[in-house]
Amino acid sequence: MIGRQHLKSLLQSQPQSTRIGKGLGTFLCLLFLIPTYILTSLTTFAQAPPIKEDQIAIQNAHDLYYSQKYSEAIEAYQALLQTPLRQHSKDAIRMNLGQSYAKLGDDAMALQKFHAVIDADPDGSYASQAVHRIGALFRDRYQYKEAITRCRQLANKYPKTQTAAIARYLIAQYTFAGGGYDEAIENYRSFLNDFPTSPYRTSALNSLVRLYRIRHRYADAEQLIRGELRQKPNDVSLTEQLAALYKAQGKYDDALSLYRTALNQSPKNTDILKKLGELYAERGQQDLAAEQWAKIVQDDPDQAYRYQQLGSIYTSHQMYEKAIEAYEIAIGLNSKDAQLYNRLADVYKIQGQVNMAVNTYLRALSVVDIGYSGRDTLIQSMAEIYEGAQQERLFEQVIDRLQATLRTDSRNPSLVLSLAEVYFYRGNLDLALKNFKRLRRLYPADRGRILEKYAQILERNKNPKAADFYQTIADLFPNTHLAWTAQMKLVRFYERWERWDDALTVLTNMTQRSNQPAAQLLLGHVWLHGIRDPDAALRVYQALANQPLLTDQNIQIQLGVATCYILQGQSDEAEIVLQPIADGNSNFKAEAQKLIGDAHLLRGDIEAAVAAYKRVLDIAMSNPLSNDSLDRIVLIQSNSDYSNEPLKRYLEVLRSDLSGETDVALRLCQETIKEYPTALIVDDLWMLVGGIHQREARYTDAIRAYQQVTVLEGSPIAAETTAKIADIYHWQLDEPDKAQETYSALIQDYPESVIVAYARQQLDALVKLKR
């Protein structure tokens, strides 16, 4: 976690050796040298027995790490470090330990493990990795100054080692990335001088040249490259760099001479041919440019990728006829490459020849078989030609042509898939699904992966039709892992749309056929958080507890059981279950601590609840659990009027709502609002009322309740309730005009709210949809 570093540097002073004088001292030295020599010889012959490692335990620990079960991996690795290990195994374990701590946000422990690897051997390969990880720990958060400081400390602590070399190189890199160009120049120069044999030398040299060019220090760049060329006169890449430097300055003759020199050294180097042609093109010598580019395919006349490269060059220089010719030759050599058709169609689109582009796509769809790389991009690329009404007309034409072709070739799976995809991108999802089902009969080799791809697209776009696609996968491919996965995704999709009864139906059918723990856990979650029946959820969790499960699954069951206890009013029993998890080191530590806070809160022990929520913030500073805990703390501290009585009533409402006692919750809300109309917590009560109505699909009542919050002067949740009203218009009532009007009002009335960014995003989507 940022800001919690507690590394300690242990410095041990070594006693100074005393100088032995001449005469007697020398004699004593010789006298003691003899047994020492004998001892050394004996030690050489009597080598230590080889270390026997527990390879199974090591592999199990690695499996936990690569399964992203970092807390469990840490425990396994820590235990392994107490056993006999070879040095390379010990370093590998420490590296993964450091990575595990970093993933869990414990920077201090991560740094400790990385430093231990470096201490063991500053010149070792694992030390190199450790330096990179230390820097990356901060670089990935764009904390370049901190990354530079850490690397500088390493360079100072281990001078003239591989660790120092990498640290100094990274200092230059991070300075460059942070925009400190002049400082980066000095850092690269210093690195190159102090570590001339480093494997990072070439990379540092290239970066330094690039920086010189950015700063228009062409003379320094030339001097640097020429210095390298004196040592490596046959290095083509250096010659290329110098030529590019001259070209950047407009010294075309010098650049031309160097490119020719480089080409003589490496006559088949297509990159040099490309650059030499570009130089001619910049000088207006198009014929000479084309002559050089044509040589790209001379040595590989039967390789499609060469003609593709040539077509790309011609396109970039607006030589479209030559580009078309090159792509056609490439297609002749490799007719199944969808990318070639896309490139050819792009040339036609640039020229405004839309019919030719469409013909190219259709030609590709009839030739490129299902499963070939890039085939799925063809329809999408065609859809991007137009927008709105023109796109609609284009799709109609394409559908007519595909159907006409299918009348003579009805069992062509590629054409059926094309028709399904066109319907999909056109928005005719029912017709798309009909043709995906038809494809199943014609192309059984697919096994549902194509349908899964389009279901995922719909899910990402929050389209409710995703449910139909996932259900179709389950129907068409029963008793397969894909069907099981599709059903699990279907449940998650229903959860997102709060279609809890549908989710329950799917899960009940799944668990009746198979006793998969993951499905059982999800069933408990739906009963608890969707249907809001803690008694039914508890029965599921208790049945699961008797099965042999993974550690994480056991903890999830305990968390579910504890939540049920809290909602049943058994907070003491809940805390007994939760405390060992909160005191442990699992991924669920923060969640358990948050639930302890909820247990205290819902039984009215407000001070204990605040203390428990604050401990969540100590565990994890920035995740949904810590944000929820902070919200609860703010709720408590902001609503202490009337001796906390309205707050306690609110907590009763909350527990009733979470337990599924909806009518009780609504009645308590109304009574509390009536009895304490000026209480600070009235806006939160109205928010709860709105949420209950929205969940029960009483959208008009929900809007009316949310509006009560917006008219309260100074309510801190007014922007949030306005967003909820807009969302109801947008997603539930399908009234885009009212949604747009409400999002706009939110942006205007609450410009400082963090929800404004969300409102702008939704508003942009609505405007785009209208267009």
PDB file of C-alpha atoms in Angstrom, residues 268-415:
ATOM      1  CA  LYS A 268      18.008  -7.834 -48.821  1.00  0.00           C
ATOM      2  CA  ASN A 269      17.077  -5.503 -45.996  1.00  0.00           C
ATOM      3  CA  THR A 270      13.512  -4.487 -46.884  1.00  0.00           C
ATOM      4  CA  ASP A 271      13.438  -1.818 -44.180  1.00  0.00           C
ATOM      5  CA  ILE A 272      16.293   0.033 -45.850  1.00  0.00           C
ATOM      6  CA  LEU A 273      14.614  -0.313 -49.251  1.00  0.00           C
ATOM      7  CA  LYS A 274      11.443   1.170 -47.769  1.00  0.00           C
ATOM      8  CA  LYS A 275      13.303   4.122 -46.252  1.00  0.00           C
ATOM      9  CA  LEU A 276      15.366   4.725 -49.386  1.00  0.00           C
ATOM     10  CA  GLY A 277      12.167   4.796 -51.442  1.00  0.00           C
ATOM     11  CA  GLU A 278      10.592   7.218 -48.946  1.00  0.00           C
ATOM     12  CA  LEU A 279      13.603   9.497 -49.313  1.00  0.00           C
ATOM     13  CA  TYR A 280      13.174   9.541 -53.093  1.00  0.00           C
ATOM     14  CA  ALA A 281       9.436  10.174 -52.643  1.00  0.00           C
ATOM     15  CA  GLU A 282      10.094  13.149 -50.387  1.00  0.00           C
ATOM     16  CA  ARG A 283      12.333  14.566 -53.084  1.00  0.00           C
ATOM     17  CA  GLY A 284       9.511  14.140 -55.602  1.00  0.00           C
ATOM     18  CA  GLN A 285      11.258  11.300 -57.455  1.00  0.00           C
ATOM     19  CA  GLN A 286       8.282   8.924 -57.522  1.00  0.00           C
ATOM     20  CA  ASP A 287       9.697   6.632 -60.230  1.00  0.00           C
ATOM     21  CA  LEU A 288      12.921   6.064 -58.298  1.00  0.00           C
ATOM     22  CA  ALA A 289      10.895   5.502 -55.129  1.00  0.00           C
ATOM     23  CA  ALA A 290       8.716   2.882 -56.822  1.00  0.00           C
ATOM     24  CA  GLU A 291      11.839   1.240 -58.250  1.00  0.00           C
ATOM     25  CA  GLN A 292      13.302   0.776 -54.751  1.00  0.00           C
ATOM     26  CA  TRP A 293      10.032  -0.445 -53.262  1.00  0.00           C
ATOM     27  CA  ALA A 294       9.546  -2.965 -56.054  1.00  0.00           C
ATOM     28  CA  LYS A 295      12.804  -4.638 -54.951  1.00  0.00           C
ATOM     29  CA  ILE A 296      11.074  -5.614 -51.679  1.00  0.00           C
ATOM     30  CA  VAL A 297       9.376  -8.542 -53.435  1.00  0.00           C
ATOM     31  CA  GLN A 298      12.251  -9.531 -55.756  1.00  0.00           C
ATOM     32  CA  ASP A 299      13.844 -12.055 -53.420  1.00  0.00           C
ATOM     33  CA  ASP A 300      10.528 -13.461 -52.152  1.00  0.00           C
ATOM     34  CA  PRO A 301       8.193 -13.351 -55.163  1.00  0.00           C
ATOM     35  CA  ASP A 302       5.963 -16.109 -53.754  1.00  0.00           C
ATOM     36  CA  GLN A 303       5.441 -14.587 -50.306  1.00  0.00           C
ATOM     37  CA  ALA A 304       2.127 -12.798 -49.796  1.00  0.00           C
ATOM     38  CA  TYR A 305       3.382 -10.786 -46.843  1.00  0.00           C
ATOM     39  CA  ARG A 306       5.957  -9.069 -49.081  1.00  0.00           C
ATOM     40  CA  TYR A 307       3.233  -7.828 -51.425  1.00  0.00           C
ATOM     41  CA  GLN A 308       1.156  -6.794 -48.411  1.00  0.00           C
ATOM     42  CA  GLN A 309       4.113  -4.729 -47.208  1.00  0.00           C
ATOM     43  CA  LEU A 310       4.456  -3.226 -50.670  1.00  0.00           C
ATOM     44  CA  GLY A 311       0.719  -2.438 -50.820  1.00  0.00           C
ATOM     45  CA  SER A 312       0.911  -0.663 -47.472  1.00  0.00           C
ATOM     46  CA  ILE A 313       3.804   1.493 -48.694  1.00  0.00           C
ATOM     47  CA  TYR A 314       1.997   2.430 -51.904  1.00  0.00           C
ATOM     48  CA  THR A 315      -1.170   3.296 -49.947  1.00  0.00           C
ATOM     49  CA  SER A 316       0.703   5.570 -47.539  1.00  0.00           C
ATOM     50  CA  HIS A 317       2.119   7.459 -50.547  1.00  0.00           C
ATOM     51  CA  GLN A 318      -1.268   7.685 -52.318  1.00  0.00           C
ATOM     52  CA  MET A 319      -0.169   5.398 -55.147  1.00  0.00           C
ATOM     53  CA  TYR A 320      -3.512   3.602 -55.078  1.00  0.00           C
ATOM     54  CA  GLU A 321      -3.432   1.740 -58.381  1.00  0.00           C
ATOM     55  CA  LYS A 322      -0.100   0.168 -57.502  1.00  0.00           C
ATOM     56  CA  ALA A 323      -1.440  -0.640 -54.011  1.00  0.00           C
ATOM     57  CA  ILE A 324      -4.467  -2.442 -55.466  1.00  0.00           C
ATOM     58  CA  GLU A 325      -2.201  -4.393 -57.814  1.00  0.00           C
ATOM     59  CA  ALA A 326       0.074  -5.426 -54.916  1.00  0.00           C
ATOM     60  CA  TYR A 327      -2.827  -6.534 -52.692  1.00  0.00           C
ATOM     61  CA  GLU A 328      -4.416  -8.532 -55.538  1.00  0.00           C
ATOM     62  CA  ILE A 329      -1.139 -10.415 -56.051  1.00  0.00           C
ATOM     63  CA  ALA A 330      -0.965 -11.048 -52.301  1.00  0.00           C
ATOM     64  CA  ILE A 331      -4.544 -12.390 -52.305  1.00  0.00           C
ATOM     65  CA  GLY A 332      -3.661 -14.644 -55.246  1.00  0.00           C
ATOM     66  CA  LEU A 333      -0.859 -16.095 -53.135  1.00  0.00           C
ATOM     67  CA  ASN A 334      -2.948 -16.403 -49.957  1.00  0.00           C
ATOM     68  CA  SER A 335      -6.671 -16.244 -50.652  1.00  0.00           C
ATOM     69  CA  LYS A 336      -7.661 -17.160 -47.067  1.00  0.00           C
ATOM     70  CA  ASP A 337      -6.033 -14.126 -45.416  1.00  0.00           C
ATOM     71  CA  ALA A 338      -8.865 -11.834 -44.302  1.00  0.00           C
ATOM     72  CA  GLN A 339      -6.446  -9.028 -43.521  1.00  0.00           C
ATOM     73  CA  LEU A 340      -5.474  -8.735 -47.191  1.00  0.00           C
ATOM     74  CA  TYR A 341      -9.101  -8.174 -48.199  1.00  0.00           C
ATOM     75  CA  ASN A 342      -9.494  -5.576 -45.449  1.00  0.00           C
ATOM     76  CA  ARG A 343      -6.435  -3.714 -46.700  1.00  0.00           C
ATOM     77  CA  LEU A 344      -7.649  -3.842 -50.302  1.00  0.00           C
ATOM     78  CA  ALA A 345     -11.117  -2.609 -49.275  1.00  0.00           C
ATOM     79  CA  ASP A 346      -9.475   0.241 -47.337  1.00  0.00           C
ATOM     80  CA  VAL A 347      -7.823   1.448 -50.539  1.00  0.00           C
ATOM     81  CA  TYR A 348     -11.184   1.467 -52.323  1.00  0.00           C
ATOM     82  CA  LYS A 349     -12.796   3.329 -49.383  1.00  0.00           C
ATOM     83  CA  ILE A 350     -10.063   5.977 -49.469  1.00  0.00           C
ATOM     84  CA  GLN A 351     -10.875   6.554 -53.133  1.00  0.00           C
ATOM     85  CA  GLY A 352     -14.612   6.686 -52.416  1.00  0.00           C
ATOM     86  CA  GLN A 353     -15.289   3.498 -54.402  1.00  0.00           C
ATOM     87  CA  VAL A 354     -17.737   2.042 -51.867  1.00  0.00           C
ATOM     88  CA  ASN A 355     -19.205  -0.558 -54.252  1.00  0.00           C
ATOM     89  CA  MET A 356     -15.753  -1.968 -54.931  1.00  0.00           C
ATOM     90  CA  ALA A 357     -15.058  -2.062 -51.177  1.00  0.00           C
ATOM     91  CA  VAL A 358     -18.324  -3.933 -50.534  1.00  0.00           C
ATOM     92  CA  ASN A 359     -17.562  -6.344 -53.389  1.00  0.00           C
ATOM     93  CA  THR A 360     -14.173  -7.006 -51.803  1.00  0.00           C
ATOM     94  CA  TYR A 361     -15.735  -7.786 -48.415  1.00  0.00           C
ATOM     95  CA  LEU A 362     -18.352 -10.103 -49.952  1.00  0.00           C
ATOM     96  CA  ARG A 363     -15.708 -11.818 -52.018  1.00  0.00           C
ATOM     97  CA  ALA A 364     -13.706 -12.399 -48.837  1.00  0.00           C
ATOM     98  CA  LEU A 365     -16.735 -13.758 -46.961  1.00  0.00           C
ATOM     99  CA  SER A 366     -17.300 -16.373 -49.655  1.00  0.00           C
ATOM    100  CA  VAL A 367     -13.648 -17.460 -49.631  1.00  0.00           C
ATOM    101  CA  VAL A 368     -12.278 -17.049 -46.100  1.00  0.00           C
ATOM    102  CA  ASP A 369     -13.467 -20.064 -44.135  1.00  0.00           C
ATOM    103  CA  ILE A 370     -14.835 -19.975 -40.596  1.00  0.00           C
ATOM    104  CA  GLY A 371     -12.061 -20.054 -38.034  1.00  0.00           C
ATOM    105  CA  TYR A 372      -9.472 -18.239 -40.141  1.00  0.00           C
ATOM    106  CA  SER A 373      -7.770 -15.337 -38.392  1.00  0.00           C
ATOM    107  CA  GLY A 374      -9.389 -11.964 -39.029  1.00  0.00           C
ATOM    108  CA  ARG A 375     -12.534 -13.295 -40.680  1.00  0.00           C
ATOM    109  CA  ASP A 376     -14.660 -11.803 -37.888  1.00  0.00           C
ATOM    110  CA  THR A 377     -13.395  -8.305 -38.774  1.00  0.00           C
ATOM    111  CA  LEU A 378     -14.822  -8.313 -42.304  1.00  0.00           C
ATOM    112  CA  ILE A 379     -18.472  -7.539 -41.474  1.00  0.00           C
ATOM    113  CA  GLN A 380     -17.435  -5.074 -38.780  1.00  0.00           C
ATOM    114  CA  SER A 381     -15.166  -3.223 -41.227  1.00  0.00           C
ATOM    115  CA  MET A 382     -17.948  -3.112 -43.792  1.00  0.00           C
ATOM    116  CA  ALA A 383     -20.352  -1.718 -41.154  1.00  0.00           C
ATOM    117  CA  GLU A 384     -17.950   1.158 -40.518  1.00  0.00           C
ATOM    118  CA  ILE A 385     -18.257   2.490 -44.093  1.00  0.00           C
ATOM    119  CA  TYR A 386     -21.437   4.411 -43.281  1.00  0.00           C
ATOM    120  CA  GLU A 387     -23.549   5.500 -40.343  1.00  0.00           C
ATOM    121  CA  GLY A 388     -27.288   5.965 -39.925  1.00  0.00           C
ATOM    122  CA  ALA A 389     -29.608   5.639 -42.933  1.00  0.00           C
ATOM    123  CA  GLN A 390     -26.775   5.013 -45.397  1.00  0.00           C
ATOM    124  CA  GLN A 391     -25.522   2.121 -43.269  1.00  0.00           C
ATOM    125  CA  GLU A 392     -29.055   0.715 -43.162  1.00  0.00           C
ATOM    126  CA  ARG A 393     -29.295   0.791 -46.990  1.00  0.00           C
ATOM    127  CA  LEU A 394     -25.871  -0.824 -47.263  1.00  0.00           C
ATOM    128  CA  PHE A 395     -26.890  -3.649 -44.931  1.00  0.00           C
ATOM    129  CA  GLU A 396     -30.086  -4.220 -46.934  1.00  0.00           C
ATOM    130  CA  GLN A 397     -28.058  -4.573 -50.137  1.00  0.00           C
ATOM    131  CA  VAL A 398     -25.594  -6.949 -48.495  1.00  0.00           C
ATOM    132  CA  ILE A 399     -28.399  -9.079 -47.009  1.00  0.00           C
ATOM    133  CA  ASP A 400     -30.114  -9.313 -50.414  1.00  0.00           C
ATOM    134  CA  ARG A 401     -26.873 -10.418 -52.074  1.00  0.00           C
ATOM    135  CA  LEU A 402     -26.076 -12.978 -49.367  1.00  0.00           C
ATOM    136  CA  GLN A 403     -29.577 -14.457 -49.521  1.00  0.00           C
ATOM    137  CA  ALA A 404     -29.391 -14.645 -53.304  1.00  0.00           C
ATOM    138  CA  THR A 405     -26.096 -16.524 -53.078  1.00  0.00           C
ATOM    139  CA  LEU A 406     -27.476 -18.820 -50.367  1.00  0.00           C
ATOM    140  CA  ARG A 407     -30.374 -19.846 -52.632  1.00  0.00           C
ATOM    141  CA  THR A 408     -27.839 -21.618 -54.831  1.00  0.00           C
ATOM    142  CA  ASP A 409     -25.436 -22.616 -52.039  1.00  0.00           C
ATOM    143  CA  SER A 410     -27.706 -23.116 -49.018  1.00  0.00           C
ATOM    144  CA  ARG A 411     -25.318 -25.293 -47.041  1.00  0.00           C
ATOM    145  CA  ASN A 412     -22.352 -22.924 -47.136  1.00  0.00           C
ATOM    146  CA  PRO A 413     -21.611 -22.264 -43.421  1.00  0.00           C
ATOM    147  CA  SER A 414     -19.451 -19.236 -44.178  1.00  0.00           C
ATOM    148  CA  LEU A 415     -22.328 -17.509 -45.977  1.00  0.00           C
TER     149      LEU A 415
END
